[in-house]
Amino acid sequence: MQSFLLFFIIVLISFPILPEIKSKKEKGNTSNSDQNKKKKKRRVTGKQYLTDMEEYADLLESYLEQLESEMRELEEISKAKKSKKNKPKK
C-alpha cells in the first residue's frame, strides 16, 4: 500500500514536468537548424576586409586617444592632491 502511494505521488509530481522536457527538446532541435543557417558565412572580398580593418583601426585609435586624455586628467588630479598634501601648515 505504501509503495503504491509512493509511486502515485512520484507520477503526480513528474507528470507536469514531462511536457516541459519535451518542449525543451523540440526547441533544441530548431535552434540547431538556426545555428546551421548562421554558420553559412558571407564571403568577404579583399576590399571589404580592408575597409573593415581600417574602420576597426580608427575605432582603436579613438579609444586610445580617449584613454590617453583620461590618463592626463588622472595625472593632473594626483598632482593636485600631492601639492595639497605637501603645503606646509601655518
PDB file of N, CA and C in Angstrom:
ATOM      1  N   MET A   1       0.828  -1.193   0.000  1.00  0.00           N
ATOM      2  CA  MET A   1       0.000   0.000   0.000  1.00  0.00           C
ATOM      3  C   MET A   1       0.875   1.262   0.000  1.00  0.00           C
ATOM      4  N   GLN A   2       1.910   1.247   0.836  1.00  0.00           N
ATOM      5  CA  GLN A   2       2.787   2.413   0.910  1.00  0.00           C
ATOM      6  C   GLN A   2       3.565   2.590  -0.396  1.00  0.00           C
ATOM      7  N   SER A   3       3.987   1.488  -0.978  1.00  0.00           N
ATOM      8  CA  SER A   3       4.737   1.584  -2.229  1.00  0.00           C
ATOM      9  C   SER A   3       3.841   2.122  -3.351  1.00  0.00           C
ATOM     10  N   PHE A   4       2.568   1.729  -3.343  1.00  0.00           N
ATOM     11  CA  PHE A   4       1.645   2.241  -4.349  1.00  0.00           C
ATOM     12  C   PHE A   4       1.450   3.749  -4.176  1.00  0.00           C
ATOM     13  N   LEU A   5       1.299   4.204  -2.942  1.00  0.00           N
ATOM     14  CA  LEU A   5       1.144   5.634  -2.680  1.00  0.00           C
ATOM     15  C   LEU A   5       2.402   6.409  -3.096  1.00  0.00           C
ATOM     16  N   LEU A   6       3.547   5.846  -2.803  1.00  0.00           N
ATOM     17  CA  LEU A   6       4.799   6.480  -3.180  1.00  0.00           C
ATOM     18  C   LEU A   6       4.899   6.588  -4.704  1.00  0.00           C
ATOM     19  N   PHE A   7       4.568   5.508  -5.396  1.00  0.00           N
ATOM     20  CA  PHE A   7       4.582   5.508  -6.856  1.00  0.00           C
ATOM     21  C   PHE A   7       3.592   6.543  -7.406  1.00  0.00           C
ATOM     22  N   PHE A   8       2.406   6.598  -6.827  1.00  0.00           N
ATOM     23  CA  PHE A   8       1.370   7.528  -7.261  1.00  0.00           C
ATOM     24  C   PHE A   8       1.833   8.980  -7.068  1.00  0.00           C
ATOM     25  N   ILE A   9       2.480   9.258  -5.954  1.00  0.00           N
ATOM     26  CA  ILE A   9       2.978  10.610  -5.679  1.00  0.00           C
ATOM     27  C   ILE A   9       4.075  10.986  -6.675  1.00  0.00           C
ATOM     28  N   ILE A  10       4.960  10.051  -6.956  1.00  0.00           N
ATOM     29  CA  ILE A  10       6.038  10.319  -7.914  1.00  0.00           C
ATOM     30  C   ILE A  10       5.465  10.607  -9.295  1.00  0.00           C
ATOM     31  N   VAL A  11       4.459   9.845  -9.703  1.00  0.00           N
ATOM     32  CA  VAL A  11       3.829  10.059 -11.007  1.00  0.00           C
ATOM     33  C   VAL A  11       3.156  11.430 -11.048  1.00  0.00           C
ATOM     34  N   LEU A  12       2.477  11.811  -9.977  1.00  0.00           N
ATOM     35  CA  LEU A  12       1.809  13.111  -9.944  1.00  0.00           C
ATOM     36  C   LEU A  12       2.817  14.262 -10.007  1.00  0.00           C
ATOM     37  N   ILE A  13       3.949  14.082  -9.355  1.00  0.00           N
ATOM     38  CA  ILE A  13       4.965  15.136  -9.359  1.00  0.00           C
ATOM     39  C   ILE A  13       5.625  15.243 -10.730  1.00  0.00           C
ATOM     40  N   SER A  14       5.933  14.119 -11.342  1.00  0.00           N
ATOM     41  CA  SER A  14       6.661  14.144 -12.609  1.00  0.00           C
ATOM     42  C   SER A  14       5.760  14.436 -13.804  1.00  0.00           C
ATOM     43  N   PHE A  15       4.461  14.261 -13.685  1.00  0.00           N
ATOM     44  CA  PHE A  15       3.566  14.463 -14.821  1.00  0.00           C
ATOM     45  C   PHE A  15       3.625  15.886 -15.379  1.00  0.00           C
ATOM     46  N   PRO A  16       3.573  16.933 -14.552  1.00  0.00           N
ATOM     47  CA  PRO A  16       3.650  18.287 -15.123  1.00  0.00           C
ATOM     48  C   PRO A  16       5.029  18.612 -15.703  1.00  0.00           C
ATOM     49  N   ILE A  17       6.054  17.910 -15.286  1.00  0.00           N
ATOM     50  CA  ILE A  17       7.407  18.186 -15.752  1.00  0.00           C
ATOM     51  C   ILE A  17       7.643  17.600 -17.143  1.00  0.00           C
ATOM     52  N   LEU A  18       7.014  16.492 -17.471  1.00  0.00           N
ATOM     53  CA  LEU A  18       7.261  15.811 -18.739  1.00  0.00           C
ATOM     54  C   LEU A  18       7.005  16.686 -19.970  1.00  0.00           C
ATOM     55  N   PRO A  19       5.892  17.418 -20.057  1.00  0.00           N
ATOM     56  CA  PRO A  19       5.701  18.261 -21.249  1.00  0.00           C
ATOM     57  C   PRO A  19       6.786  19.326 -21.399  1.00  0.00           C
ATOM     58  N   GLU A  20       7.291  19.845 -20.281  1.00  0.00           N
ATOM     59  CA  GLU A  20       8.352  20.851 -20.353  1.00  0.00           C
ATOM     60  C   GLU A  20       9.619  20.251 -20.946  1.00  0.00           C
ATOM     61  N   ILE A  21       9.930  19.030 -20.575  1.00  0.00           N
ATOM     62  CA  ILE A  21      11.125  18.366 -21.096  1.00  0.00           C
ATOM     63  C   ILE A  21      10.986  18.155 -22.601  1.00  0.00           C
ATOM     64  N   LYS A  22       9.807  17.724 -23.040  1.00  0.00           N
ATOM     65  CA  LYS A  22       9.585  17.508 -24.470  1.00  0.00           C
ATOM     66  C   LYS A  22       9.702  18.816 -25.245  1.00  0.00           C
ATOM     67  N   SER A  23       9.131  19.895 -24.697  1.00  0.00           N
ATOM     68  CA  SER A  23       9.194  21.176 -25.406  1.00  0.00           C
ATOM     69  C   SER A  23      10.628  21.688 -25.482  1.00  0.00           C
ATOM     70  N   LYS A  24      11.434  21.442 -24.440  1.00  0.00           N
ATOM     71  CA  LYS A  24      12.835  21.865 -24.473  1.00  0.00           C
ATOM     72  C   LYS A  24      13.601  21.096 -25.538  1.00  0.00           C
ATOM     73  N   LYS A  25      13.298  19.804 -25.690  1.00  0.00           N
ATOM     74  CA  LYS A  25      13.972  19.012 -26.715  1.00  0.00           C
ATOM     75  C   LYS A  25      13.615  19.532 -28.102  1.00  0.00           C
ATOM     76  N   GLU A  26      12.335  19.877 -28.308  1.00  0.00           N
ATOM     77  CA  GLU A  26      11.913  20.391 -29.606  1.00  0.00           C
ATOM     78  C   GLU A  26      12.575  21.731 -29.896  1.00  0.00           C
ATOM     79  N   LYS A  27      12.659  22.583 -28.880  1.00  0.00           N
ATOM     80  CA  LYS A  27      13.312  23.876 -29.067  1.00  0.00           C
ATOM     81  C   LYS A  27      14.780  23.679 -29.403  1.00  0.00           C
ATOM     82  N   GLY A  28      15.407  22.711 -28.782  1.00  0.00           N
ATOM     83  CA  GLY A  28      16.812  22.441 -29.047  1.00  0.00           C
ATOM     84  C   GLY A  28      17.034  22.038 -30.488  1.00  0.00           C
ATOM     85  N   ASN A  29      16.125  21.255 -31.036  1.00  0.00           N
ATOM     86  CA  ASN A  29      16.264  20.830 -32.429  1.00  0.00           C
ATOM     87  C   ASN A  29      16.132  22.010 -33.383  1.00  0.00           C
ATOM     88  N   THR A  30      15.195  22.908 -33.113  1.00  0.00           N
ATOM     89  CA  THR A  30      15.028  24.051 -34.007  1.00  0.00           C
ATOM     90  C   THR A  30      16.209  24.997 -33.894  1.00  0.00           C
ATOM     91  N   SER A  31      16.767  25.127 -32.706  1.00  0.00           N
ATOM     92  CA  SER A  31      17.899  26.041 -32.557  1.00  0.00           C
ATOM     93  C   SER A  31      19.121  25.503 -33.294  1.00  0.00           C
ATOM     94  N   ASN A  32      19.251  24.196 -33.379  1.00  0.00           N
ATOM     95  CA  ASN A  32      20.370  23.630 -34.126  1.00  0.00           C
ATOM     96  C   ASN A  32      20.267  23.984 -35.603  1.00  0.00           C
ATOM     97  N   SER A  33      19.051  23.942 -36.149  1.00  0.00           N
ATOM     98  CA  SER A  33      18.893  24.291 -37.559  1.00  0.00           C
ATOM     99  C   SER A  33      19.180  25.773 -37.766  1.00  0.00           C
ATOM    100  N   ASP A  34      18.805  26.611 -36.791  1.00  0.00           N
ATOM    101  CA  ASP A  34      19.116  28.035 -36.883  1.00  0.00           C
ATOM    102  C   ASP A  34      20.622  28.259 -36.840  1.00  0.00           C
ATOM    103  N   GLN A  35      21.301  27.496 -36.004  1.00  0.00           N
ATOM    104  CA  GLN A  35      22.750  27.634 -35.907  1.00  0.00           C
ATOM    105  C   GLN A  35      23.415  27.225 -37.214  1.00  0.00           C
ATOM    106  N   ASN A  36      22.883  26.187 -37.859  1.00  0.00           N
ATOM    107  CA  ASN A  36      23.453  25.760 -39.132  1.00  0.00           C
ATOM    108  C   ASN A  36      23.294  26.851 -40.188  1.00  0.00           C
ATOM    109  N   LYS A  37      22.167  27.557 -40.147  1.00  0.00           N
ATOM    110  CA  LYS A  37      21.961  28.645 -41.090  1.00  0.00           C
ATOM    111  C   LYS A  37      22.953  29.772 -40.823  1.00  0.00           C
ATOM    112  N   LYS A  38      23.232  30.029 -39.548  1.00  0.00           N
ATOM    113  CA  LYS A  38      24.157  31.099 -39.203  1.00  0.00           C
ATOM    114  C   LYS A  38      25.585  30.745 -39.582  1.00  0.00           C
ATOM    115  N   LYS A  39      25.883  29.462 -39.643  1.00  0.00           N
ATOM    116  CA  LYS A  39      27.240  29.041 -39.959  1.00  0.00           C
ATOM    117  C   LYS A  39      27.618  29.385 -41.394  1.00  0.00           C
ATOM    118  N   LYS A  40      26.618  29.516 -42.248  1.00  0.00           N
ATOM    119  CA  LYS A  40      26.901  29.883 -43.632  1.00  0.00           C
ATOM    120  C   LYS A  40      27.319  31.350 -43.645  1.00  0.00           C
ATOM    121  N   LYS A  41      28.608  31.558 -43.718  1.00  0.00           N
ATOM    122  CA  LYS A  41      29.137  32.914 -43.651  1.00  0.00           C
ATOM    123  C   LYS A  41      29.136  33.538 -45.033  1.00  0.00           C
ATOM    124  N   ARG A  42      29.018  34.862 -45.017  1.00  0.00           N
ATOM    125  CA  ARG A  42      29.101  35.563 -46.292  1.00  0.00           C
ATOM    126  C   ARG A  42      30.561  35.653 -46.695  1.00  0.00           C
ATOM    127  N   ARG A  43      30.761  35.655 -47.973  1.00  0.00           N
ATOM    128  CA  ARG A  43      32.134  35.768 -48.467  1.00  0.00           C
ATOM    129  C   ARG A  43      32.572  37.219 -48.359  1.00  0.00           C
ATOM    130  N   VAL A  44      33.760  37.401 -47.867  1.00  0.00           N
ATOM    131  CA  VAL A  44      34.293  38.744 -47.705  1.00  0.00           C
ATOM    132  C   VAL A  44      35.372  38.961 -48.752  1.00  0.00           C
ATOM    133  N   THR A  45      35.203  40.040 -49.508  1.00  0.00           N
ATOM    134  CA  THR A  45      36.204  40.349 -50.518  1.00  0.00           C
ATOM    135  C   THR A  45      37.394  41.028 -49.857  1.00  0.00           C
ATOM    136  N   GLY A  46      38.474  41.122 -50.587  1.00  0.00           N
ATOM    137  CA  GLY A  46      39.672  41.762 -50.055  1.00  0.00           C
ATOM    138  C   GLY A  46      39.439  43.223 -49.720  1.00  0.00           C
ATOM    139  N   LYS A  47      38.700  43.923 -50.596  1.00  0.00           N
ATOM    140  CA  LYS A  47      38.413  45.341 -50.350  1.00  0.00           C
ATOM    141  C   LYS A  47      37.550  45.509 -49.105  1.00  0.00           C
ATOM    142  N   GLN A  48      36.554  44.656 -48.967  1.00  0.00           N
ATOM    143  CA  GLN A  48      35.673  44.741 -47.803  1.00  0.00           C
ATOM    144  C   GLN A  48      36.459  44.476 -46.529  1.00  0.00           C
ATOM    145  N   TYR A  49      37.356  43.503 -46.579  1.00  0.00           N
ATOM    146  CA  TYR A  49      38.187  43.183 -45.421  1.00  0.00           C
ATOM    147  C   TYR A  49      39.059  44.379 -45.052  1.00  0.00           C
ATOM    148  N   LEU A  50      39.638  45.025 -46.074  1.00  0.00           N
ATOM    149  CA  LEU A  50      40.479  46.195 -45.823  1.00  0.00           C
ATOM    150  C   LEU A  50      39.685  47.327 -45.188  1.00  0.00           C
ATOM    151  N   THR A  51      38.494  47.589 -45.717  1.00  0.00           N
ATOM    152  CA  THR A  51      37.690  48.672 -45.146  1.00  0.00           C
ATOM    153  C   THR A  51      37.267  48.339 -43.726  1.00  0.00           C
ATOM    154  N   ASP A  52      36.931  47.076 -43.479  1.00  0.00           N
ATOM    155  CA  ASP A  52      36.572  46.671 -42.120  1.00  0.00           C
ATOM    156  C   ASP A  52      37.741  46.865 -41.165  1.00  0.00           C
ATOM    157  N   MET A  53      38.929  46.493 -41.599  1.00  0.00           N
ATOM    158  CA  MET A  53      40.115  46.636 -40.750  1.00  0.00           C
ATOM    159  C   MET A  53      40.459  48.108 -40.525  1.00  0.00           C
ATOM    160  N   GLU A  54      40.257  48.939 -41.561  1.00  0.00           N
ATOM    161  CA  GLU A  54      40.508  50.369 -41.401  1.00  0.00           C
ATOM    162  C   GLU A  54      39.537  50.982 -40.400  1.00  0.00           C
ATOM    163  N   GLU A  55      38.266  50.586 -40.475  1.00  0.00           N
ATOM    164  CA  GLU A  55      37.284  51.072 -39.511  1.00  0.00           C
ATOM    165  C   GLU A  55      37.647  50.622 -38.103  1.00  0.00           C
ATOM    166  N   TYR A  56      38.084  49.388 -37.982  1.00  0.00           N
ATOM    167  CA  TYR A  56      38.484  48.857 -36.683  1.00  0.00           C
ATOM    168  C   TYR A  56      39.696  49.615 -36.149  1.00  0.00           C
ATOM    169  N   ALA A  57      40.650  49.919 -37.026  1.00  0.00           N
ATOM    170  CA  ALA A  57      41.836  50.680 -36.618  1.00  0.00           C
ATOM    171  C   ALA A  57      41.439  52.082 -36.161  1.00  0.00           C
ATOM    172  N   ASP A  58      40.499  52.703 -36.871  1.00  0.00           N
ATOM    173  CA  ASP A  58      40.028  54.029 -36.465  1.00  0.00           C
ATOM    174  C   ASP A  58      39.375  53.982 -35.091  1.00  0.00           C
ATOM    175  N   LEU A  59      38.576  52.951 -34.868  1.00  0.00           N
ATOM    176  CA  LEU A  59      37.944  52.800 -33.555  1.00  0.00           C
ATOM    177  C   LEU A  59      38.986  52.629 -32.460  1.00  0.00           C
ATOM    178  N   LEU A  60      39.994  51.819 -32.725  1.00  0.00           N
ATOM    179  CA  LEU A  60      41.050  51.607 -31.733  1.00  0.00           C
ATOM    180  C   LEU A  60      41.820  52.895 -31.461  1.00  0.00           C
ATOM    181  N   GLU A  61      42.095  53.671 -32.514  1.00  0.00           N
ATOM    182  CA  GLU A  61      42.799  54.936 -32.329  1.00  0.00           C
ATOM    183  C   GLU A  61      41.988  55.903 -31.481  1.00  0.00           C
ATOM    184  N   SER A  62      40.688  55.991 -31.746  1.00  0.00           N
ATOM    185  CA  SER A  62      39.852  56.896 -30.955  1.00  0.00           C
ATOM    186  C   SER A  62      39.784  56.428 -29.504  1.00  0.00           C
ATOM    187  N   TYR A  63      39.725  55.133 -29.305  1.00  0.00           N
ATOM    188  CA  TYR A  63      39.709  54.592 -27.945  1.00  0.00           C
ATOM    189  C   TYR A  63      41.022  54.898 -27.239  1.00  0.00           C
ATOM    190  N   LEU A  64      42.138  54.773 -27.942  1.00  0.00           N
ATOM    191  CA  LEU A  64      43.447  55.071 -27.370  1.00  0.00           C
ATOM    192  C   LEU A  64      43.549  56.547 -26.996  1.00  0.00           C
ATOM    193  N   GLU A  65      43.070  57.431 -27.876  1.00  0.00           N
ATOM    194  CA  GLU A  65      43.086  58.861 -27.574  1.00  0.00           C
ATOM    195  C   GLU A  65      42.245  59.168 -26.341  1.00  0.00           C
ATOM    196  N   GLN A  66      41.098  58.516 -26.237  1.00  0.00           N
ATOM    197  CA  GLN A  66      40.231  58.715 -25.081  1.00  0.00           C
ATOM    198  C   GLN A  66      40.937  58.264 -23.805  1.00  0.00           C
ATOM    199  N   LEU A  67      41.596  57.116 -23.853  1.00  0.00           N
ATOM    200  CA  LEU A  67      42.321  56.622 -22.684  1.00  0.00           C
ATOM    201  C   LEU A  67      43.469  57.551 -22.305  1.00  0.00           C
ATOM    202  N   GLU A  68      44.178  58.065 -23.309  1.00  0.00           N
ATOM    203  CA  GLU A  68      45.280  58.985 -23.027  1.00  0.00           C
ATOM    204  C   GLU A  68      44.784  60.256 -22.358  1.00  0.00           C
ATOM    205  N   SER A  69      43.660  60.791 -22.827  1.00  0.00           N
ATOM    206  CA  SER A  69      43.123  62.008 -22.207  1.00  0.00           C
ATOM    207  C   SER A  69      42.682  61.728 -20.770  1.00  0.00           C
ATOM    208  N   GLU A  70      42.092  60.573 -20.530  1.00  0.00           N
ATOM    209  CA  GLU A  70      41.702  60.209 -19.168  1.00  0.00           C
ATOM    210  C   GLU A  70      42.926  60.049 -18.274  1.00  0.00           C
ATOM    211  N   MET A  71      44.004  59.487 -18.824  1.00  0.00           N
ATOM    212  CA  MET A  71      45.240  59.340 -18.048  1.00  0.00           C
ATOM    213  C   MET A  71      45.805  60.710 -17.679  1.00  0.00           C
ATOM    214  N   ARG A  72      45.794  61.659 -18.629  1.00  0.00           N
ATOM    215  CA  ARG A  72      46.282  63.008 -18.340  1.00  0.00           C
ATOM    216  C   ARG A  72      45.460  63.654 -17.234  1.00  0.00           C
ATOM    217  N   GLU A  73      44.129  63.491 -17.308  1.00  0.00           N
ATOM    218  CA  GLU A  73      43.261  64.053 -16.274  1.00  0.00           C
ATOM    219  C   GLU A  73      43.573  63.447 -14.914  1.00  0.00           C
ATOM    220  N   LEU A  74      43.770  62.134 -14.869  1.00  0.00           N
ATOM    221  CA  LEU A  74      44.085  61.475 -13.604  1.00  0.00           C
ATOM    222  C   LEU A  74      45.433  61.923 -13.058  1.00  0.00           C
ATOM    223  N   GLU A  75      46.405  62.124 -13.945  1.00  0.00           N
ATOM    224  CA  GLU A  75      47.711  62.611 -13.500  1.00  0.00           C
ATOM    225  C   GLU A  75      47.596  64.009 -12.914  1.00  0.00           C
ATOM    226  N   GLU A  76      46.791  64.863 -13.550  1.00  0.00           N
ATOM    227  CA  GLU A  76      46.590  66.217 -13.029  1.00  0.00           C
ATOM    228  C   GLU A  76      45.926  66.176 -11.660  1.00  0.00           C
ATOM    229  N   ILE A  77      44.960  65.304 -11.500  1.00  0.00           N
ATOM    230  CA  ILE A  77      44.275  65.177 -10.212  1.00  0.00           C
ATOM    231  C   ILE A  77      45.240  64.693  -9.144  1.00  0.00           C
ATOM    232  N   SER A  78      46.058  63.707  -9.477  1.00  0.00           N
ATOM    233  CA  SER A  78      47.011  63.187  -8.485  1.00  0.00           C
ATOM    234  C   SER A  78      48.056  64.240  -8.130  1.00  0.00           C
ATOM    235  N   LYS A  79      48.499  65.047  -9.110  1.00  0.00           N
ATOM    236  CA  LYS A  79      49.446  66.129  -8.817  1.00  0.00           C
ATOM    237  C   LYS A  79      48.814  67.160  -7.900  1.00  0.00           C
ATOM    238  N   ALA A  80      47.545  67.468  -8.147  1.00  0.00           N
ATOM    239  CA  ALA A  80      46.851  68.443  -7.306  1.00  0.00           C
ATOM    240  C   ALA A  80      46.730  67.930  -5.877  1.00  0.00           C
ATOM    241  N   LYS A  81      46.441  66.657  -5.717  1.00  0.00           N
ATOM    242  CA  LYS A  81      46.332  66.073  -4.377  1.00  0.00           C
ATOM    243  C   LYS A  81      47.680  66.091  -3.669  1.00  0.00           C
ATOM    244  N   LYS A  82      48.747  65.778  -4.402  1.00  0.00           N
ATOM    245  CA  LYS A  82      50.087  65.780  -3.804  1.00  0.00           C
ATOM    246  C   LYS A  82      50.493  67.183  -3.385  1.00  0.00           C
ATOM    247  N   SER A  83      50.158  68.168  -4.212  1.00  0.00           N
ATOM    248  CA  SER A  83      50.534  69.544  -3.878  1.00  0.00           C
ATOM    249  C   SER A  83      49.766  70.030  -2.651  1.00  0.00           C
ATOM    250  N   LYS A  84      48.534  69.585  -2.477  1.00  0.00           N
ATOM    251  CA  LYS A  84      47.771  69.954  -1.282  1.00  0.00           C
ATOM    252  C   LYS A  84      48.379  69.322  -0.043  1.00  0.00           C
ATOM    253  N   LYS A  85      48.843  68.090  -0.154  1.00  0.00           N
ATOM    254  CA  LYS A  85      49.441  67.397   0.988  1.00  0.00           C
ATOM    255  C   LYS A  85      50.793  67.995   1.353  1.00  0.00           C
ATOM    256  N   ASN A  86      51.547  68.463   0.375  1.00  0.00           N
ATOM    257  CA  ASN A  86      52.897  68.963   0.613  1.00  0.00           C
ATOM    258  C   ASN A  86      52.928  70.401   1.116  1.00  0.00           C
ATOM    259  N   LYS A  87      51.817  71.127   1.035  1.00  0.00           N
ATOM    260  CA  LYS A  87      51.808  72.506   1.519  1.00  0.00           C
ATOM    261  C   LYS A  87      51.997  72.517   3.032  1.00  0.00           C
ATOM    262  N   PRO A  88      52.910  73.357   3.526  1.00  0.00           N
ATOM    263  CA  PRO A  88      53.098  73.425   4.987  1.00  0.00           C
ATOM    264  C   PRO A  88      51.931  74.142   5.655  1.00  0.00           C
ATOM    265  N   LYS A  89      51.598  73.676   6.821  1.00  0.00           N
ATOM    266  CA  LYS A  89      50.502  74.287   7.577  1.00  0.00           C
ATOM    267  C   LYS A  89      51.040  75.490   8.337  1.00  0.00           C
ATOM    268  N   LYS A  90      50.263  76.565   8.392  1.00  0.00           N
ATOM    269  CA  LYS A  90      50.694  77.780   9.098  1.00  0.00           C
ATOM    270  C   LYS A  90      50.093  77.869  10.467  1.00  0.00           C
TER     271      LYS A  90
END
